[in-house]
N, CA, C and O atoms as a MOPAC input file, in Angstrom:
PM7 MOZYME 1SCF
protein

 N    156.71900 1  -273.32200 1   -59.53700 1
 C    157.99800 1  -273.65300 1   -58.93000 1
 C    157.88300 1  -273.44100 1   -57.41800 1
 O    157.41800 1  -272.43100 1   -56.89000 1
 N    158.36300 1  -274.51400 1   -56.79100 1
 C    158.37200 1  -274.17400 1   -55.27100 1
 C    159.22100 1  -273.57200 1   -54.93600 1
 O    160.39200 1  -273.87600 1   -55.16400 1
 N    158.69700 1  -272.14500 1   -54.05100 1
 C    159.73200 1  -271.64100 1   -53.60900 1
 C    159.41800 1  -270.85600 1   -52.21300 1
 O    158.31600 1  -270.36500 1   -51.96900 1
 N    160.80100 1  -270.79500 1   -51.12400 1
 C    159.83600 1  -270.55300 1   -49.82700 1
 C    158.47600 1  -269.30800 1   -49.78900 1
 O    157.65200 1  -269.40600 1   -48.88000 1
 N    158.38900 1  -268.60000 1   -50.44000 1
 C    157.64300 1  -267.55300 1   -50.63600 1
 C    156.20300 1  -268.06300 1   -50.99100 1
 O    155.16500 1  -267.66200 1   -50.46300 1
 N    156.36300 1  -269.46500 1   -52.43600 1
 C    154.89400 1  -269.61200 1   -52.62900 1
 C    154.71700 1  -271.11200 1   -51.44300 1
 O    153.72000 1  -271.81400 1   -51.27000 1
 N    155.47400 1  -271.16700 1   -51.08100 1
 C    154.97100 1  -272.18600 1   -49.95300 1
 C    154.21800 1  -271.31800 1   -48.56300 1
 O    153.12300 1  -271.73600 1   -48.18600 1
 N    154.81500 1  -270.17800 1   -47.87800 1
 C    154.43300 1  -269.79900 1   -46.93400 1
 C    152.72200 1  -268.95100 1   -47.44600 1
 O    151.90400 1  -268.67100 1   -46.57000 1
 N    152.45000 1  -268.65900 1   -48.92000 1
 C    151.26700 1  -267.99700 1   -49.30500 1
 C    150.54900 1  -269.14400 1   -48.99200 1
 O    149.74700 1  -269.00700 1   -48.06800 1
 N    150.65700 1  -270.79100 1   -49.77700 1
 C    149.88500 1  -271.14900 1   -49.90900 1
 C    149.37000 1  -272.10400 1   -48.61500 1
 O    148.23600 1  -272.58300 1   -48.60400 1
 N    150.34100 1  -272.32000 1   -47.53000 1
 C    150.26400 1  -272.07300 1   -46.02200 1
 C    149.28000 1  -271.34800 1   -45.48100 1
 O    148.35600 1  -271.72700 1   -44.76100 1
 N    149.58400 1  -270.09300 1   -45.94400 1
 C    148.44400 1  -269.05000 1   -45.26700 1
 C    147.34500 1  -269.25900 1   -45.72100 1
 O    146.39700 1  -268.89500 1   -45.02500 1
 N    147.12700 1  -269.75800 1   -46.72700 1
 C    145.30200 1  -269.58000 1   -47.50100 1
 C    144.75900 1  -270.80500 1   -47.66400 1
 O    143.87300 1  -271.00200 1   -48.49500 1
 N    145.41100 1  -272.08000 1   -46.60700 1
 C    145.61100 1  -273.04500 1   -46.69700 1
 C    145.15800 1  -273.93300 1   -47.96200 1
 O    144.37900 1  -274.85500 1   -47.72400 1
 N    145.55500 1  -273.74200 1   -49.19400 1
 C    145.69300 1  -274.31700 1   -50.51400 1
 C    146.41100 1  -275.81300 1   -50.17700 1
 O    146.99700 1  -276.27300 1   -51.15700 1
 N    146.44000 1  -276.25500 1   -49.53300 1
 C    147.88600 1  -277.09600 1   -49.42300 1
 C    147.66000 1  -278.42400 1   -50.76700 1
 O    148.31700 1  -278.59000 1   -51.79500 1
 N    146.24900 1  -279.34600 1   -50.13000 1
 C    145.54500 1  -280.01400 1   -51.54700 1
 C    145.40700 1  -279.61400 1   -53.10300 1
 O    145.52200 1  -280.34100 1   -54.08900 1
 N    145.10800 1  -278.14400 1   -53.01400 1
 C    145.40100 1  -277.31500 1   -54.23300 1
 C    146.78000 1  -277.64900 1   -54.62300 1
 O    146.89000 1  -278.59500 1   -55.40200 1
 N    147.79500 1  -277.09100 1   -54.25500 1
 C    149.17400 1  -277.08000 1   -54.60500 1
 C    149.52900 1  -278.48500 1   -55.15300 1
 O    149.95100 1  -278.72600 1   -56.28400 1
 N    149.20800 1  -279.65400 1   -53.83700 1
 C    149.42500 1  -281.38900 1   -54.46000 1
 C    148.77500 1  -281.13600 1   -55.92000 1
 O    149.43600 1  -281.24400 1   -56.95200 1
 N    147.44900 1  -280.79700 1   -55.89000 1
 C    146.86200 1  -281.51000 1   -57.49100 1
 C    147.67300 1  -280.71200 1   -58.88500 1
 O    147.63600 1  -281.13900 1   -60.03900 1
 N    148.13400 1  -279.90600 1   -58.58500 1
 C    148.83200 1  -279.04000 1   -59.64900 1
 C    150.36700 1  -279.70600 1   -59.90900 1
 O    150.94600 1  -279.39200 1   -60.94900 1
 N    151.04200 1  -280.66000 1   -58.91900 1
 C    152.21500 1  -281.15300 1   -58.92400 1
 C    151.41200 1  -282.66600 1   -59.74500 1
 O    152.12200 1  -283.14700 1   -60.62800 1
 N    150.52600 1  -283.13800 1   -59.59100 1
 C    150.08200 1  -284.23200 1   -60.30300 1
 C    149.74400 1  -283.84700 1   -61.39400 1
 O    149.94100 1  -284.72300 1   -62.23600 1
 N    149.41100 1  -283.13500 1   -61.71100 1
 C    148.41000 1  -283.05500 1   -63.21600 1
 C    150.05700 1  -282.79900 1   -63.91000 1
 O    149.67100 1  -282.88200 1   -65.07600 1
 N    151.35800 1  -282.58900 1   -64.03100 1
 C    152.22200 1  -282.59600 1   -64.56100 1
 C    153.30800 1  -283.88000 1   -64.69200 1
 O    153.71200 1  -284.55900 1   -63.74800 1
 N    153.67300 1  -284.03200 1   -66.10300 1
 C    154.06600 1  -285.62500 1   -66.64800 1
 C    155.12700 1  -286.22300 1   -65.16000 1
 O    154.87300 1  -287.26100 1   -64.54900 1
 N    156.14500 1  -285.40800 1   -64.87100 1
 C    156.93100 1  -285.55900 1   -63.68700 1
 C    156.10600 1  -286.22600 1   -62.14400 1
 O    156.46400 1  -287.02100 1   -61.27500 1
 N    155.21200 1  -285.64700 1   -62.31900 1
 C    153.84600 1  -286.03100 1   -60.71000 1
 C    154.22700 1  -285.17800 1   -59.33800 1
 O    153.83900 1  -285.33500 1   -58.18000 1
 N    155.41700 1  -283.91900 1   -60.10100 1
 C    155.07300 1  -282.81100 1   -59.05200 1
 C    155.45800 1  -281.86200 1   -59.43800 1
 O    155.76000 1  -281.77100 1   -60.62800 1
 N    155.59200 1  -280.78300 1   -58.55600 1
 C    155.95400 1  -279.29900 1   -58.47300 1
 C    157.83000 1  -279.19400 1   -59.04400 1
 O    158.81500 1  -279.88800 1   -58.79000 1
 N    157.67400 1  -278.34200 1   -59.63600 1
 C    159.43600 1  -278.02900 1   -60.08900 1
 C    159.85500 1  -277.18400 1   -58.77000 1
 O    159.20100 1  -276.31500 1   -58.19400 1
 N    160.66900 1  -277.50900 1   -58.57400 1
 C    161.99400 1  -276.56200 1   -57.70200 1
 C    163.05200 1  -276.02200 1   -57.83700 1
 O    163.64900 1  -276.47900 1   -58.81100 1
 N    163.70100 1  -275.08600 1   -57.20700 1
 C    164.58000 1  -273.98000 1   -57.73000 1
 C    165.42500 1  -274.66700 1   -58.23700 1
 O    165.76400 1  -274.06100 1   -59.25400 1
 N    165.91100 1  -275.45700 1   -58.16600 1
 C    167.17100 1  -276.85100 1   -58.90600 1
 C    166.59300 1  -276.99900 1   -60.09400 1
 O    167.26900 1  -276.44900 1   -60.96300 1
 N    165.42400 1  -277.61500 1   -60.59100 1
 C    165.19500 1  -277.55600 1   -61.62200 1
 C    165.28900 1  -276.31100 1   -62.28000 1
 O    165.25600 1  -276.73500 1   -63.43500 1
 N    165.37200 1  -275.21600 1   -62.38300 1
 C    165.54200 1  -274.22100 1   -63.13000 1
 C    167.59400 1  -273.88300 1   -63.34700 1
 O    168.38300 1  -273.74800 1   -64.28200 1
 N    167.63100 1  -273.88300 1   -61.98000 1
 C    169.32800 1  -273.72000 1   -62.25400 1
 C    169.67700 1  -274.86500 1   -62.94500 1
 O    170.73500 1  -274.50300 1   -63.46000 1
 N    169.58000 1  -275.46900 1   -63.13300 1
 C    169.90500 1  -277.31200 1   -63.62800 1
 C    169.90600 1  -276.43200 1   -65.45600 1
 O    170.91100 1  -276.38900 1   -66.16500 1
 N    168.90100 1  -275.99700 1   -65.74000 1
 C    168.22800 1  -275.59900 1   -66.76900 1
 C    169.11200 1  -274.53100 1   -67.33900 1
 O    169.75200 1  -274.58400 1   -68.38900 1
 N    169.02400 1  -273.35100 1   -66.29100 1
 C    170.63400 1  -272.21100 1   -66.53600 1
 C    172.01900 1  -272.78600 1   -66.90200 1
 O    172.77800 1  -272.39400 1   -67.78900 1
 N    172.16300 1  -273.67200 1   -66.13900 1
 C    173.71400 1  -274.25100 1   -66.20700 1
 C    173.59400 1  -274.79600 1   -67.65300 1
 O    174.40700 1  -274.22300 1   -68.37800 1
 N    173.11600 1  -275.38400 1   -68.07400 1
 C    172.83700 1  -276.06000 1   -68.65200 1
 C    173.02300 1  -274.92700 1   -70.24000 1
 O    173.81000 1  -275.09000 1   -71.17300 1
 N    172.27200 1  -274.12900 1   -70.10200 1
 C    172.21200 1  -273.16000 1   -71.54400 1
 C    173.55400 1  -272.07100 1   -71.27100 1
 O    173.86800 1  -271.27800 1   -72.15800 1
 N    174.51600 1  -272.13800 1   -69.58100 1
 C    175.57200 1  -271.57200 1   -70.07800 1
 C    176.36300 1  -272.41700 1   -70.15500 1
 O    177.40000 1  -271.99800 1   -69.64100 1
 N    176.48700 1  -273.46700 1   -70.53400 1
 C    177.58600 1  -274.73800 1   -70.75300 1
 C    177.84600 1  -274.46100 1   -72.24700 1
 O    177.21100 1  -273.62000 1   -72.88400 1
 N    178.98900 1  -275.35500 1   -72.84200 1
 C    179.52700 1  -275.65700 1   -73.57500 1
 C    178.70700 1  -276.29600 1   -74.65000 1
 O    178.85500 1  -275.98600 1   -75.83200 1
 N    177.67100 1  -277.36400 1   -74.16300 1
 C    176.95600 1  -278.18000 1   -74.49400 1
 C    175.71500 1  -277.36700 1   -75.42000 1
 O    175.21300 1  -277.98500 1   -76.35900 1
 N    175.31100 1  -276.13800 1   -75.14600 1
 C    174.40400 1  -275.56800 1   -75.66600 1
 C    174.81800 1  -273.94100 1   -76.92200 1
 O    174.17100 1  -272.92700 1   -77.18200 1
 N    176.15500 1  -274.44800 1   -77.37700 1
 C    176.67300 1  -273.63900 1   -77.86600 1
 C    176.07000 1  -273.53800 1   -79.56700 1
 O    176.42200 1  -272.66700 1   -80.36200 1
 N    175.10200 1  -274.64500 1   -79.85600 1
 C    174.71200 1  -274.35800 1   -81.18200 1
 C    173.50100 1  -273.87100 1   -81.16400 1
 O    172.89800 1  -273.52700 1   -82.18100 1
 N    172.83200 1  -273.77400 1   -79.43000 1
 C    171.82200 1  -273.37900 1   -79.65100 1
 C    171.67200 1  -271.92700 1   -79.53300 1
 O    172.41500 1  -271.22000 1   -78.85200 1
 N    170.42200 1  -271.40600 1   -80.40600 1
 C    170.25200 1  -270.20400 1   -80.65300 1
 C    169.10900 1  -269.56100 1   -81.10100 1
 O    168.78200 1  -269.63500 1   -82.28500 1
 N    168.13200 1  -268.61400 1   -79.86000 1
 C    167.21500 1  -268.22800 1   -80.29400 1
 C    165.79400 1  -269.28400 1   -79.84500 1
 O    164.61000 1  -269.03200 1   -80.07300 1
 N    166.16800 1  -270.08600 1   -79.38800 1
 C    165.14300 1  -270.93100 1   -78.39800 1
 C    164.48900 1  -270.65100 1   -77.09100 1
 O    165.07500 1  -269.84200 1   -76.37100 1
 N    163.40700 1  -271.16200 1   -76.66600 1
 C    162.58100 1  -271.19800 1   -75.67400 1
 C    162.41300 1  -272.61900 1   -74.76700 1
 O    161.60900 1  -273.54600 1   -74.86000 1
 N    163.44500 1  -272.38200 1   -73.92600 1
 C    163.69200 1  -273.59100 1   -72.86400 1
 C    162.29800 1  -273.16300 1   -71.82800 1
 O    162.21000 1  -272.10600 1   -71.20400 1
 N    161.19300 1  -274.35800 1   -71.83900 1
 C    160.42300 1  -274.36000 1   -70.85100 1
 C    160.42000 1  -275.15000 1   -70.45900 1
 O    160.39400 1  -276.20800 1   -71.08900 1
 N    160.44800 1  -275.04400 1   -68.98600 1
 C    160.88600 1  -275.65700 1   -67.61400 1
 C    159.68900 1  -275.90500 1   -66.95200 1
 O    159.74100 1  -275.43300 1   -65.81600 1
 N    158.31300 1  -276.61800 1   -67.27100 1
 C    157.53800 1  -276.84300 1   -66.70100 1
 C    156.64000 1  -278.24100 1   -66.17600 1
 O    155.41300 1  -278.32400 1   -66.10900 1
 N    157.68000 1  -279.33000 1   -65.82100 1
 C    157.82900 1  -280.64600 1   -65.96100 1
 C    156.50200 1  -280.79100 1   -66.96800 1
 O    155.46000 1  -281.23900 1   -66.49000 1
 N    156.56000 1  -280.44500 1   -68.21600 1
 C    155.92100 1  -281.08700 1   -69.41900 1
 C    154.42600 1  -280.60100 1   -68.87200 1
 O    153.58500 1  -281.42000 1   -69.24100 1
 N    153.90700 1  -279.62700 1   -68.18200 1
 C    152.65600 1  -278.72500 1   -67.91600 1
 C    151.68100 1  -278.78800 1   -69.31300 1
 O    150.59600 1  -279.27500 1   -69.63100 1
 N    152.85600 1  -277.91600 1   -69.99500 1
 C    151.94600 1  -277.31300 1   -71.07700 1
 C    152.15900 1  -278.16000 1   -72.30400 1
 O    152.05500 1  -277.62900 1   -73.40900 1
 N    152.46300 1  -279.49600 1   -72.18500 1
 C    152.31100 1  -280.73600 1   -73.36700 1
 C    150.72900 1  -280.67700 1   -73.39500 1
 O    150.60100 1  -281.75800 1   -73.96900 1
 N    150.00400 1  -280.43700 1   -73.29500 1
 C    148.68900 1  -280.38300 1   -73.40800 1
 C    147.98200 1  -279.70400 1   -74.48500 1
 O    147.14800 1  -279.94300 1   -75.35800 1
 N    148.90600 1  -278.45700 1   -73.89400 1
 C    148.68100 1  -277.30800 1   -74.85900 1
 C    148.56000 1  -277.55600 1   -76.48700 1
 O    149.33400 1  -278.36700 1   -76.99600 1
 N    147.72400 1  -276.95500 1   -77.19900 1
 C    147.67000 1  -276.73600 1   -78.72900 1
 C    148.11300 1  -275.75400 1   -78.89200 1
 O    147.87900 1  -274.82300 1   -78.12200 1
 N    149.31500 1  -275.57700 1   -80.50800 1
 C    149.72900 1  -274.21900 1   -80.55400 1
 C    148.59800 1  -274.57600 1   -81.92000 1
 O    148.29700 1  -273.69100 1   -82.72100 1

C-alpha cells in the first residue's frame, strides 16, 4: 500500500523501478492506496455487509490470486 512513509523509504534506497514492478505484477497494474483500504472499511461497516461474518477481506489488488492454498 502506498503510503507517504513507504514512498519516502523507497526514495531513500532508491527502489523506485522496484516499487513500479510490484504495482504490475498485480491484476489492477498497480500499487493499492490508503483509499483502497478505507473504501474496504466503509464498506464492512455499512449496512451492506451485515450478513457477513467471520471473513477475511483481502485488499491486495488480486496479489495473492496466484497463491495455492
Amino acid at each position: 500500500i502506498d503510503t507517504p512513509m513507504r514512498t519516502a523509504s523507497i526514495a531513500a534506497a532508491g527502489l523506485d523501478e522496484a516499487t513500479l514492478a510490484v504495482g504490475r505484477n498485480t491484476a489492477t497494474g498497480r500499487s493499492g492506496d490508503a483509499w483502497d483500504i478505507a473504501n474496504a472499511v466503509v464498506f464492512l461497516a455499512s449496512p451492506r455487509a451485515s450478513f457477513l461474518s467471520g471473513n477475511n477481506l483481502i485488499c491486495d489488488g488480486a496479489m495473492t490470486q496466484r497463491v495455492q492454498f
